[in-house]
Tab-separated table of C-alpha atoms in Angstrom:
chain	number	residue	atom	x	y	z
A	1	MET	CA	17.468	25.127	1.134
A	2	ARG	CA	17.817	27.084	-1.804
A	3	PRO	CA	13.934	26.809	-3.771
A	4	THR	CA	13.992	24.742	-6.934
A	5	ALA	CA	12.104	23.263	-9.936
A	6	ILE	CA	12.728	20.667	-11.600
A	7	ILE	CA	10.743	20.563	-14.838
A	8	ASN	CA	10.369	17.423	-16.905
A	9	ILE	CA	9.843	17.859	-20.620
A	10	VAL	CA	9.068	14.935	-21.531
A	11	GLY	CA	10.698	13.714	-24.953
A	12	LEU	CA	13.197	16.570	-24.767
A	13	THR	CA	16.593	16.335	-26.204
A	14	SER	CA	19.280	18.572	-26.915
A	15	ASN	CA	19.088	18.335	-30.866
A	16	LEU	CA	15.829	19.515	-30.273
A	17	ILE	CA	17.068	22.899	-28.761
A	18	GLY	CA	17.382	24.981	-31.616
A	19	ALA	CA	15.448	27.838	-34.039
A	20	ASP	CA	12.028	26.286	-32.662
A	21	THR	CA	13.084	26.813	-29.287
A	22	PRO	CA	13.924	30.251	-29.299
A	23	PHE	CA	13.459	30.416	-25.278
A	24	LEU	CA	15.504	27.064	-24.014
A	25	ALA	CA	18.252	27.473	-26.796
A	26	ARG	CA	18.643	31.053	-24.703
A	27	TRP	CA	17.708	29.878	-21.000
A	28	SER	CA	20.170	26.638	-21.767
A	29	ALA	CA	22.881	28.837	-23.746
A	30	ASN	CA	24.221	29.744	-19.798
A	31	ARG	CA	23.851	26.367	-18.195
A	32	LYS	CA	24.849	22.581	-18.582
A	33	ILE	CA	23.522	20.207	-20.700
A	34	SER	CA	24.127	16.416	-19.298
A	35	HIS	CA	23.000	13.737	-21.548
A	36	VAL	CA	21.508	10.521	-19.531
A	37	GLU	CA	22.235	7.390	-20.324
A	38	PRO	CA	18.395	5.967	-19.323
A	39	ALA	CA	17.699	2.916	-17.116
A	40	LEU	CA	16.328	0.004	-19.306
A	41	PRO	CA	13.387	0.514	-20.000
A	42	ALA	CA	13.378	4.286	-20.958
A	43	VAL	CA	10.121	4.902	-19.973
A	44	THR	CA	7.655	7.402	-17.721
A	45	THR	CA	7.769	5.555	-14.575
A	46	THR	CA	11.092	3.935	-14.852
A	47	ALA	CA	12.637	7.185	-15.545
A	48	GLN	CA	10.788	9.295	-13.112
A	49	THR	CA	11.345	6.686	-10.467
A	50	SER	CA	15.050	6.696	-11.027
A	51	TYR	CA	15.590	9.634	-10.621
A	52	LEU	CA	14.144	10.728	-7.718
A	53	THR	CA	15.507	7.839	-5.920
A	54	GLY	CA	18.539	7.055	-7.256
A	55	LYS	CA	18.448	3.892	-8.445
A	56	TYR	CA	17.621	1.424	-10.473
A	57	PRO	CA	14.590	-0.616	-11.644
A	58	ARG	CA	16.711	-4.119	-9.786
A	59	ASP	CA	16.076	-2.010	-6.388
A	60	HIS	CA	13.386	0.741	-6.545
A	61	GLY	CA	11.139	-1.971	-8.469
A	62	ILE	CA	9.092	0.077	-10.810
A	63	VAL	CA	10.077	-2.423	-14.655
A	64	ALA	CA	8.182	-0.431	-16.791
A	65	ASN	CA	4.947	1.354	-16.663
A	66	GLY	CA	3.621	-1.498	-15.671
A	67	TRP	CA	3.942	-4.939	-14.963
A	68	LEU	CA	2.481	-8.972	-13.624
A	69	PHE	CA	0.356	-8.308	-10.383
A	70	ARG	CA	1.465	-11.894	-9.448
A	71	ASP	CA	-0.598	-11.963	-6.456
A	72	GLU	CA	-3.360	-10.924	-8.381
A	73	MET	CA	-2.110	-12.748	-11.940
A	74	GLU	CA	-3.472	-9.681	-13.709
A	75	LEU	CA	-1.520	-7.202	-15.801
A	76	LYS	CA	-1.440	-3.574	-14.658
A	77	LEU	CA	-0.403	-0.257	-15.902
A	78	TRP	CA	-0.786	3.481	-14.656
A	79	ARG	CA	-1.005	2.372	-11.216
A	80	GLN	CA	-1.355	5.498	-9.292
A	81	SER	CA	0.011	4.448	-5.584
A	82	ASN	CA	3.471	5.750	-4.337
A	83	HIS	CA	4.238	2.697	-2.406
A	84	LEU	CA	4.809	0.738	-5.511
A	85	VAL	CA	8.256	2.753	-5.353
A	86	GLN	CA	10.445	0.477	-2.937
A	87	ALA	CA	13.158	3.502	-1.979
A	88	PRO	CA	13.320	6.543	-0.087
A	89	LYS	CA	12.808	9.354	-1.786
A	90	ILE	CA	14.283	12.540	-2.508
A	91	TRP	CA	12.124	14.038	-0.968
A	92	GLU	CA	12.598	11.467	1.947
A	93	VAL	CA	16.537	11.937	2.513
A	94	ALA	CA	16.120	15.810	1.846
A	95	ARG	CA	13.700	16.163	5.057
A	96	GLU	CA	16.421	13.478	7.248
A	97	ARG	CA	19.190	17.017	6.460
A	98	ASP	CA	15.911	19.541	6.961
A	99	PRO	CA	12.799	19.118	8.124
A	100	SER	CA	11.697	22.431	7.132
A	101	PHE	CA	12.055	20.808	3.548
A	102	THR	CA	7.969	20.661	1.546
A	103	ILE	CA	7.288	19.723	-1.874
A	104	ALA	CA	5.208	19.751	-4.555
A	105	ASN	CA	4.370	16.982	-7.179
A	106	ILE	CA	3.157	18.698	-10.107
A	107	CYS	CA	1.535	15.597	-12.579
A	108	TRP	CA	5.509	12.718	-11.961
A	109	TRP	CA	3.896	9.847	-11.421
A	110	TYR	CA	2.770	8.072	-8.535
A	111	ALA	CA	1.614	10.436	-6.989
A	112	MET	CA	-1.050	9.181	-4.982
A	113	ASN	CA	-0.714	7.841	-1.169
A	114	GLY	CA	2.752	9.294	-0.403
A	115	SER	CA	4.745	11.411	1.906
A	116	VAL	CA	4.687	14.725	-0.676
A	117	ASP	CA	3.330	18.038	0.921
A	118	TYR	CA	1.147	19.400	-2.828
A	119	THR	CA	0.472	16.525	-5.136
A	120	VAL	CA	-2.030	17.434	-8.262
A	121	THR	CA	-2.689	14.661	-10.607
A	122	PRO	CA	-5.152	13.013	-13.241
A	123	ARG	CA	-7.993	10.798	-11.928
A	124	PRO	CA	-10.570	11.150	-14.017
A	125	GLN	CA	-13.955	10.214	-12.487
A	126	TYR	CA	-15.489	6.950	-13.669
A	127	LEU	CA	-19.528	7.063	-13.287
A	128	ALA	CA	-22.054	4.040	-12.581
A	129	ASP	CA	-23.731	4.920	-15.805
A	130	GLY	CA	-20.298	4.581	-18.230
A	131	ARG	CA	-19.339	8.153	-18.686
A	132	LYS	CA	-15.674	9.723	-17.763
A	133	MET	CA	-15.143	12.771	-16.113
A	134	PRO	CA	-12.014	14.915	-16.693
A	135	ASP	CA	-10.791	15.605	-13.009
A	136	CYS	CA	-7.761	15.613	-11.051
A	137	TYR	CA	-7.253	14.190	-7.930
A	138	THR	CA	-4.862	16.715	-5.043
A	139	PHE	CA	-3.463	16.198	-1.723
A	140	PRO	CA	-4.534	18.555	0.657
A	141	MET	CA	-7.924	17.816	-0.979
A	142	GLN	CA	-9.403	21.231	-1.198
A	143	LEU	CA	-6.163	22.430	-2.959
A	144	ARG	CA	-8.644	20.706	-6.278
A	145	HIS	CA	-11.145	22.947	-5.919
A	146	ARG	CA	-8.477	26.048	-5.885
A	147	LEU	CA	-7.370	24.668	-8.853
A	148	THR	CA	-10.491	23.873	-10.636
A	149	ASP	CA	-11.845	27.325	-9.707
A	150	GLU	CA	-9.074	29.357	-11.172
A	151	LEU	CA	-8.263	27.035	-14.299
A	152	GLY	CA	-11.081	24.762	-14.809
A	153	THR	CA	-11.532	21.398	-14.858
A	154	PHE	CA	-8.312	19.212	-15.203
A	155	PRO	CA	-8.738	18.503	-19.534
A	156	LEU	CA	-8.428	14.940	-19.350
A	157	PHE	CA	-8.745	14.787	-23.033
A	158	SER	CA	-6.178	17.165	-23.865
A	159	PHE	CA	-3.718	15.170	-21.448
A	160	TRP	CA	-4.184	11.842	-23.614
A	161	GLY	CA	-6.187	10.326	-26.418
A	162	PRO	CA	-6.583	11.773	-29.850
A	163	ARG	CA	-7.244	15.799	-28.697
A	164	THR	CA	-3.519	15.365	-26.889
A	165	ASN	CA	-2.365	18.933	-26.997
A	166	ILE	CA	-1.382	21.566	-25.590
A	167	VAL	CA	-3.676	22.483	-23.758
A	168	SER	CA	-3.281	19.931	-20.779
A	169	SER	CA	0.579	21.265	-20.527
A	170	GLN	CA	-0.147	24.426	-20.249
A	171	TRP	CA	-2.637	24.282	-17.043
A	172	ILE	CA	0.054	21.778	-15.476
A	173	ALA	CA	2.178	24.987	-15.544
A	174	ASP	CA	-0.385	27.214	-14.424
A	175	ALA	CA	-1.394	24.974	-11.735
A	176	ALA	CA	2.505	24.644	-10.863
A	177	ARG	CA	2.714	28.273	-10.144
A	178	LEU	CA	-0.419	28.534	-8.295
A	179	VAL	CA	0.969	26.123	-5.933
A	180	HIS	CA	4.146	27.839	-5.576
A	181	GLN	CA	2.709	31.227	-5.490
A	182	TRP	CA	0.082	29.661	-2.956
A	183	HIS	CA	2.283	27.697	-0.829
A	184	HIS	CA	5.864	27.646	-1.241
A	185	PRO	CA	7.592	24.583	-1.627
A	186	THR	CA	11.049	24.039	-1.507
A	187	MET	CA	11.175	21.827	-3.983
A	188	ASN	CA	8.587	22.358	-7.463
A	189	LEU	CA	8.097	18.955	-9.504
A	190	VAL	CA	6.231	19.571	-12.934
A	191	TYR	CA	5.722	16.908	-15.354
A	192	LEU	CA	4.951	18.601	-19.048
A	193	PRO	CA	4.209	16.041	-21.338
A	194	HIS	CA	2.999	17.949	-25.182
A	195	LEU	CA	6.316	16.561	-26.826
A	196	ASP	CA	5.823	13.457	-26.360
A	197	TYR	CA	2.336	13.058	-28.390
A	198	ASN	CA	3.280	14.083	-32.258
A	199	MET	CA	6.613	12.407	-32.119
A	200	GLN	CA	4.988	9.499	-31.188
A	201	ARG	CA	2.035	9.753	-33.587
A	202	HIS	CA	4.390	10.638	-36.308
A	203	GLY	CA	8.108	10.421	-35.794
A	204	THR	CA	10.910	13.199	-34.949
A	205	GLU	CA	10.533	14.312	-38.548
A	206	HIS	CA	7.220	15.175	-38.912
A	207	PRO	CA	6.115	18.647	-39.843
A	208	SER	CA	3.859	19.143	-36.904
A	209	VAL	CA	6.990	18.448	-34.477
A	210	ARG	CA	8.353	22.239	-34.865
A	211	GLN	CA	5.268	24.096	-33.866
A	212	ASP	CA	4.852	21.394	-31.078
A	213	LEU	CA	8.387	22.551	-30.485
A	214	ARG	CA	7.565	26.428	-30.592
A	215	GLU	CA	3.987	25.746	-28.017
A	216	ILE	CA	6.317	24.151	-25.200
A	217	ASP	CA	8.411	26.332	-25.722
A	218	GLY	CA	6.702	29.443	-24.645
A	219	VAL	CA	4.848	27.184	-21.697
A	220	VAL	CA	8.268	26.147	-20.165
A	221	GLU	CA	9.356	30.493	-20.917
A	222	GLY	CA	6.406	31.695	-18.722
A	223	LEU	CA	6.749	28.920	-16.214
A	224	ILE	CA	10.511	29.301	-15.856
A	225	ASN	CA	10.198	33.475	-15.704
A	226	TYR	CA	7.899	33.356	-13.006
A	227	TYR	CA	10.157	30.642	-10.519
A	228	GLU	CA	13.344	32.816	-11.206
A	229	ALA	CA	11.699	35.904	-10.725
A	230	ASN	CA	10.751	34.475	-7.186
A	231	GLY	CA	13.975	33.288	-6.357
A	232	VAL	CA	13.499	29.597	-7.222
A	233	GLU	CA	16.502	28.216	-8.977
A	234	VAL	CA	15.294	26.123	-12.094
A	235	SER	CA	16.573	22.375	-13.925
A	236	ILE	CA	15.359	20.699	-16.468
A	237	VAL	CA	14.862	16.684	-17.137
A	238	SER	CA	13.512	14.836	-20.106
A	239	GLU	CA	12.746	11.051	-19.488
A	240	TYR	CA	13.409	9.528	-22.540
A	241	GLY	CA	14.363	10.717	-27.015
A	242	ILE	CA	12.028	9.660	-29.699
A	243	THR	CA	13.278	6.777	-31.715
A	244	ASN	CA	11.646	6.571	-35.455
A	245	VAL	CA	9.434	3.701	-35.531
A	246	ASP	CA	8.023	1.703	-38.737
A	247	ARG	CA	7.546	-2.151	-37.205
A	248	PRO	CA	5.153	-3.043	-34.624
A	249	VAL	CA	5.829	-6.163	-32.918
A	250	HIS	CA	2.919	-8.528	-31.800
A	251	ILE	CA	4.251	-10.183	-29.493
A	252	ASN	CA	1.485	-11.827	-27.852
A	253	ARG	CA	0.249	-13.204	-31.313
A	254	ILE	CA	3.678	-15.135	-31.324
A	255	LEU	CA	2.821	-16.220	-28.387
A	256	ARG	CA	-0.956	-17.425	-29.316
A	257	GLU	CA	0.047	-18.798	-32.283
A	258	ALA	CA	2.825	-21.549	-30.603
A	259	GLY	CA	-0.378	-22.118	-28.080
A	260	LEU	CA	0.898	-20.108	-24.937
A	261	ILE	CA	-1.933	-17.656	-24.795
A	262	SER	CA	-5.558	-18.194	-23.007
A	263	TYR	CA	-8.325	-16.586	-23.673
A	264	ARG	CA	-12.000	-16.845	-22.967
A	265	GLU	CA	-15.234	-16.090	-25.296
A	266	GLU	CA	-17.259	-13.536	-24.443
A	267	ARG	CA	-20.229	-12.146	-26.011
A	268	GLY	CA	-18.307	-12.794	-29.315
A	269	THR	CA	-15.011	-11.214	-27.962
A	270	GLU	CA	-11.625	-12.769	-27.027
A	271	LEU	CA	-10.993	-11.838	-23.617
A	272	LEU	CA	-7.335	-12.543	-22.461
A	273	ASP	CA	-6.709	-14.961	-19.546
A	274	VAL	CA	-3.754	-14.399	-17.866
A	275	GLY	CA	-3.515	-16.827	-15.100
A	276	THR	CA	-3.976	-19.531	-17.535
A	277	CYS	CA	-1.549	-18.045	-20.196
A	278	ARG	CA	1.286	-20.561	-19.923
A	279	ALA	CA	3.125	-17.363	-21.655
A	280	VAL	CA	2.210	-13.887	-21.696
A	281	ALA	CA	3.542	-10.483	-22.332
A	282	LEU	CA	2.730	-7.129	-21.338
A	283	ALA	CA	4.002	-5.106	-24.295
A	284	ASP	CA	5.293	-1.530	-23.374
A	285	HIS	CA	6.881	1.092	-26.402
A	286	GLN	CA	10.176	-0.856	-26.799
A	287	ILE	CA	10.122	-2.998	-23.990
A	288	ALA	CA	7.989	-5.777	-23.096
A	289	HIS	CA	7.893	-8.398	-19.905
A	290	VAL	CA	7.035	-11.896	-20.980
A	291	TYR	CA	5.486	-13.881	-17.852
A	292	ILE	CA	6.153	-17.818	-18.150
A	293	LYS	CA	3.587	-20.038	-15.548
A	294	ASP	CA	6.011	-23.128	-15.708
A	295	PRO	CA	9.924	-22.318	-15.267
A	296	ALA	CA	10.226	-25.648	-17.740
A	297	ASP	CA	9.005	-23.416	-20.759
A	298	ILE	CA	11.454	-20.981	-20.347
A	299	PRO	CA	13.588	-22.361	-23.481
A	300	LEU	CA	10.636	-23.056	-25.304
A	301	VAL	CA	9.794	-19.343	-24.969
A	302	GLN	CA	13.341	-17.913	-25.739
A	303	ASP	CA	13.470	-19.956	-29.366
A	304	LEU	CA	10.605	-18.790	-30.131
A	305	LEU	CA	11.265	-14.948	-29.464
A	306	LYS	CA	14.714	-14.673	-30.465
A	307	ASP	CA	15.259	-14.762	-33.878
A	308	VAL	CA	11.551	-12.842	-34.572
A	309	PRO	CA	12.301	-9.001	-36.167
A	310	GLY	CA	12.684	-6.237	-34.274
A	311	ILE	CA	13.200	-8.331	-31.251
A	312	GLU	CA	17.287	-6.696	-30.386
A	313	HIS	CA	17.549	-8.394	-27.380
A	314	LEU	CA	15.904	-10.921	-25.371
A	315	LEU	CA	17.325	-10.829	-21.466
A	316	ASP	CA	17.256	-14.415	-19.623
A	317	GLU	CA	18.516	-14.228	-15.717
A	318	GLN	CA	21.973	-13.170	-16.278
A	319	GLY	CA	20.464	-10.362	-18.711
A	320	LYS	CA	18.131	-9.059	-16.425
A	321	LYS	CA	21.338	-8.636	-13.835
A	322	GLU	CA	23.920	-7.431	-16.175
A	323	TRP	CA	21.040	-4.481	-17.306
A	324	LYS	CA	19.976	-3.650	-13.617
A	325	ILE	CA	16.446	-5.107	-14.117
A	326	ASP	CA	16.434	-8.056	-12.107
A	327	HIS	CA	13.620	-7.487	-9.760
A	328	PRO	CA	10.872	-10.190	-8.684
A	329	ARG	CA	8.207	-8.239	-10.907
A	330	ALA	CA	10.324	-8.363	-14.005
A	331	GLY	CA	9.449	-11.193	-16.697
A	332	GLU	CA	10.908	-14.520	-16.729
A	333	LEU	CA	12.506	-12.783	-20.067
A	334	VAL	CA	12.537	-9.399	-20.775
A	335	ALA	CA	12.175	-8.598	-24.409
A	336	VAL	CA	13.619	-5.139	-26.237
A	337	ALA	CA	12.970	-4.069	-29.771
A	338	ASP	CA	15.874	-2.734	-32.145
A	339	ASP	CA	15.684	0.621	-33.035
A	340	ARG	CA	13.006	0.641	-35.803
A	341	SER	CA	10.242	-1.988	-33.533
A	342	TRP	CA	7.906	-1.409	-30.625
A	343	PHE	CA	5.965	-3.674	-29.295
A	344	THR	CA	2.058	-4.525	-29.346
A	345	TYR	CA	-0.471	-5.706	-26.572
A	346	TYR	CA	-2.243	-7.244	-29.259
A	347	TYR	CA	-3.226	-11.291	-28.736
A	348	TRP	CA	-6.578	-11.946	-30.903
A	349	LEU	CA	-5.669	-13.038	-34.168
A	350	ASP	CA	-9.042	-11.596	-35.787
A	351	ASP	CA	-10.129	-8.231	-35.387
A	352	ASP	CA	-13.934	-9.147	-35.504
A	353	ARG	CA	-12.920	-10.672	-32.054
A	354	ALA	CA	-11.262	-8.382	-30.503
A	355	PRO	CA	-12.467	-6.853	-27.007
A	356	ASP	CA	-14.796	-3.682	-26.747
A	357	TYR	CA	-11.946	-2.170	-24.918
A	358	ALA	CA	-9.385	-2.056	-27.981
A	359	ARG	CA	-11.226	0.457	-29.257
A	360	THR	CA	-11.130	2.765	-27.324
A	361	VAL	CA	-9.042	4.986	-25.331
A	362	ASP	CA	-8.959	2.917	-21.707
A	363	ILE	CA	-5.186	2.636	-20.234
A	364	HIS	CA	-6.771	0.710	-17.465
A	365	SER	CA	-7.960	-2.212	-18.942
A	366	LYS	CA	-5.434	-2.965	-21.552
A	367	PRO	CA	-2.924	-5.543	-20.786
A	368	GLY	CA	-0.240	-3.477	-22.667
A	369	PHE	CA	1.020	0.489	-23.444
A	370	ASP	CA	-1.574	1.325	-26.630
A	371	PRO	CA	-0.627	4.616	-27.898
A	372	VAL	CA	-2.692	4.024	-31.339
A	373	GLU	CA	-5.592	5.446	-28.759
A	374	MET	CA	-3.783	8.920	-30.060
A	375	PHE	CA	-5.436	8.394	-33.512
A	376	LEU	CA	-9.368	8.438	-34.230
A	377	ASP	CA	-10.152	5.612	-37.081
A	378	PRO	CA	-9.260	6.686	-40.808
A	379	ASP	CA	-11.094	3.882	-41.768
A	380	LYS	CA	-14.542	5.158	-40.074
A	381	PRO	CA	-16.064	8.159	-42.780
A	382	LEU	CA	-17.923	11.274	-40.341
A	383	MET	CA	-15.901	10.692	-37.564
A	384	ILE	CA	-16.533	13.915	-36.143
A	385	PRO	CA	-20.220	13.387	-36.120
A	386	ARG	CA	-20.089	9.687	-34.530
A	387	ILE	CA	-18.548	11.180	-31.408
A	388	GLY	CA	-20.823	13.793	-30.985
A	389	LEU	CA	-23.355	11.880	-31.451
A	390	LYS	CA	-22.321	9.365	-28.976
A	391	VAL	CA	-20.920	12.307	-26.023
A	392	ALA	CA	-24.462	13.705	-26.591
A	393	GLY	CA	-26.215	9.645	-25.603
A	394	LYS	CA	-23.846	9.823	-22.663
A	395	LYS	CA	-24.677	13.387	-21.400
A	396	LEU	CA	-28.867	11.939	-21.663
A	397	GLY	CA	-27.189	8.845	-19.395
A	398	PHE	CA	-26.869	6.386	-22.588
A	399	ARG	CA	-24.455	3.704	-22.093
A	400	THR	CA	-22.559	4.196	-24.991
A	401	LEU	CA	-19.490	2.830	-26.582
A	402	MET	CA	-16.496	5.676	-27.370
A	403	ASN	CA	-15.561	2.675	-30.031
A	404	VAL	CA	-13.138	5.579	-32.285
A	405	VAL	CA	-9.489	4.187	-31.875
A	406	PRO	CA	-8.524	2.258	-35.302
A	407	LEU	CA	-6.991	-1.091	-34.705
A	408	ARG	CA	-3.687	-0.343	-36.825
A	409	ALA	CA	-0.106	-0.500	-35.132
A	410	GLU	CA	1.195	0.325	-38.520
A	411	LEU	CA	0.231	3.820	-38.341
A	412	ILE	CA	2.673	5.024	-35.051
A	413	GLY	CA	5.802	6.773	-36.141
A	414	GLY	CA	7.683	7.074	-32.382
A	415	SER	CA	8.291	4.930	-29.596
A	416	HIS	CA	11.449	4.825	-26.840
A	417	GLY	CA	12.210	2.612	-24.217
A	418	ARG	CA	15.436	0.899	-25.772
A	419	LEU	CA	18.693	2.327	-25.224
A	420	GLY	CA	21.427	2.796	-27.403
A	421	ASN	CA	20.476	6.718	-28.727
A	422	ALA	CA	23.000	8.889	-29.976
A	423	ASP	CA	24.026	11.355	-26.841
A	424	GLY	CA	22.357	14.063	-29.030
A	425	ASP	CA	18.955	12.058	-28.896
A	426	LEU	CA	18.886	11.211	-25.287
A	427	PRO	CA	16.910	12.731	-22.866
A	428	VAL	CA	18.155	15.410	-21.340
A	429	PHE	CA	19.358	17.076	-17.768
A	430	ILE	CA	19.769	20.624	-18.061
A	431	HIS	CA	21.479	23.262	-14.839
A	432	ARG	CA	23.606	25.426	-13.380
A	433	GLN	CA	26.130	22.611	-11.772
A	434	GLU	CA	29.595	21.572	-13.271
A	435	ALA	CA	28.202	18.134	-13.642
A	436	PRO	CA	29.718	15.232	-16.422
A	437	ASP	CA	28.663	15.515	-19.767
A	438	LYS	CA	27.024	11.924	-19.431
A	439	LEU	CA	25.447	10.803	-16.742
A	440	ASN	CA	23.708	7.255	-15.403
A	441	ALA	CA	19.816	8.427	-14.756
A	442	PRO	CA	20.145	7.095	-11.365
A	443	GLU	CA	23.057	9.872	-10.734
A	444	VAL	CA	20.618	13.079	-11.900
A	445	PHE	CA	19.127	12.061	-7.750
A	446	ASN	CA	22.629	13.189	-6.064
A	447	TRP	CA	22.500	16.555	-8.890
A	448	LEU	CA	18.734	17.077	-7.905
A	449	LEU	CA	19.870	17.361	-4.490
A	450	THR	CA	22.769	19.122	-3.941
A	451	THR	CA	20.589	21.803	-6.109
A	452	ALA	CA	18.535	21.717	-3.275
A	453	PHE	CA	21.002	21.586	-0.731
A	454	PRO	CA	24.440	23.420	-2.050
A	455	ALA	CA	27.436	23.507	-0.396
């Protein structure tokens, strides 16, 4: 076995490697850059699982960052249990070759309740008085205390939300270094999300992206220099490339206007009632799983959505097979956006009746992904003092709603999930091996395994 590290730089493409990434440009010049054709959808959990299992969603079951849990009739995103992955993982295959193989998972997804040796993953504390406190989950449990003593509390509010910045990726890189220093695992998985943020906020050409590239380049330089000085072979992967967008598609509002969405009224707000909806969509970037209660309604929904501006493909059973996403967790129909569009989860027609979580950072309550959580509401004056007062109230024990997120989907400038990017805008796999110029996402699995077990 050879000690390896796989660093996942989210959003990295070959077109982004250049003057603003001087270290990555030098480092990759002596290595192979393979472009990766993602599995559908090109989103975090699907991409990572395809790399780590060598399978498509039809076999590993991760059809998006969330789906309809049919036994509960609830739309859920960002679950964390590794038991949701329905195919053998790379470390399980590796242990069959050599039982002494060990692995550390530093913030790759589905990190909990798995069979890895060392785990670090974001896991806030949700207190009874309504507070959400930054924290992480680790295995072994005492690892959390050691990391916190060395690095401070996991910077949750730099990891996601309006304050996302380089601090979270730096903390993760430092944690990866310490876990290796203390335990020397055979394989090290490291997730660095920084590039994802402003490219989703503003698109790939915004001036802030150049600074983001310089910042992540510095973090990666320190981490790779550490690994290579300690005899670890490093590879880099990414999950997707960002596409510039300017058109949100409110797919659930279309279903609602056709009388297919059910909701109940509580405290003047409208709460989605998934179990009684005739049809409902889980929106996840540029893909939407459309769940239809009665198969007899499928033709009706097809007719409703087939000509909607922004929807490029509407996959039925045959289409799902062709795109290798034919798994029971997938919707009866799967909508794929065109290259300038993305799907919102919004289902209400009047913003005054939106649920209270809509204006908060609340990734687990929302029945779809909400990138607008990265913005502070531009229509509310004195937002920073407002937040300060809310935080002070929470510290005093008051229940305070952190309703700081706008309901303005048009703010989003970048998205991902669909397929069809040009090679230079595809995710990358950077390594030393003689791999093809282009790989399908599941093929990365074998090259990662070969890195750890060279001939």
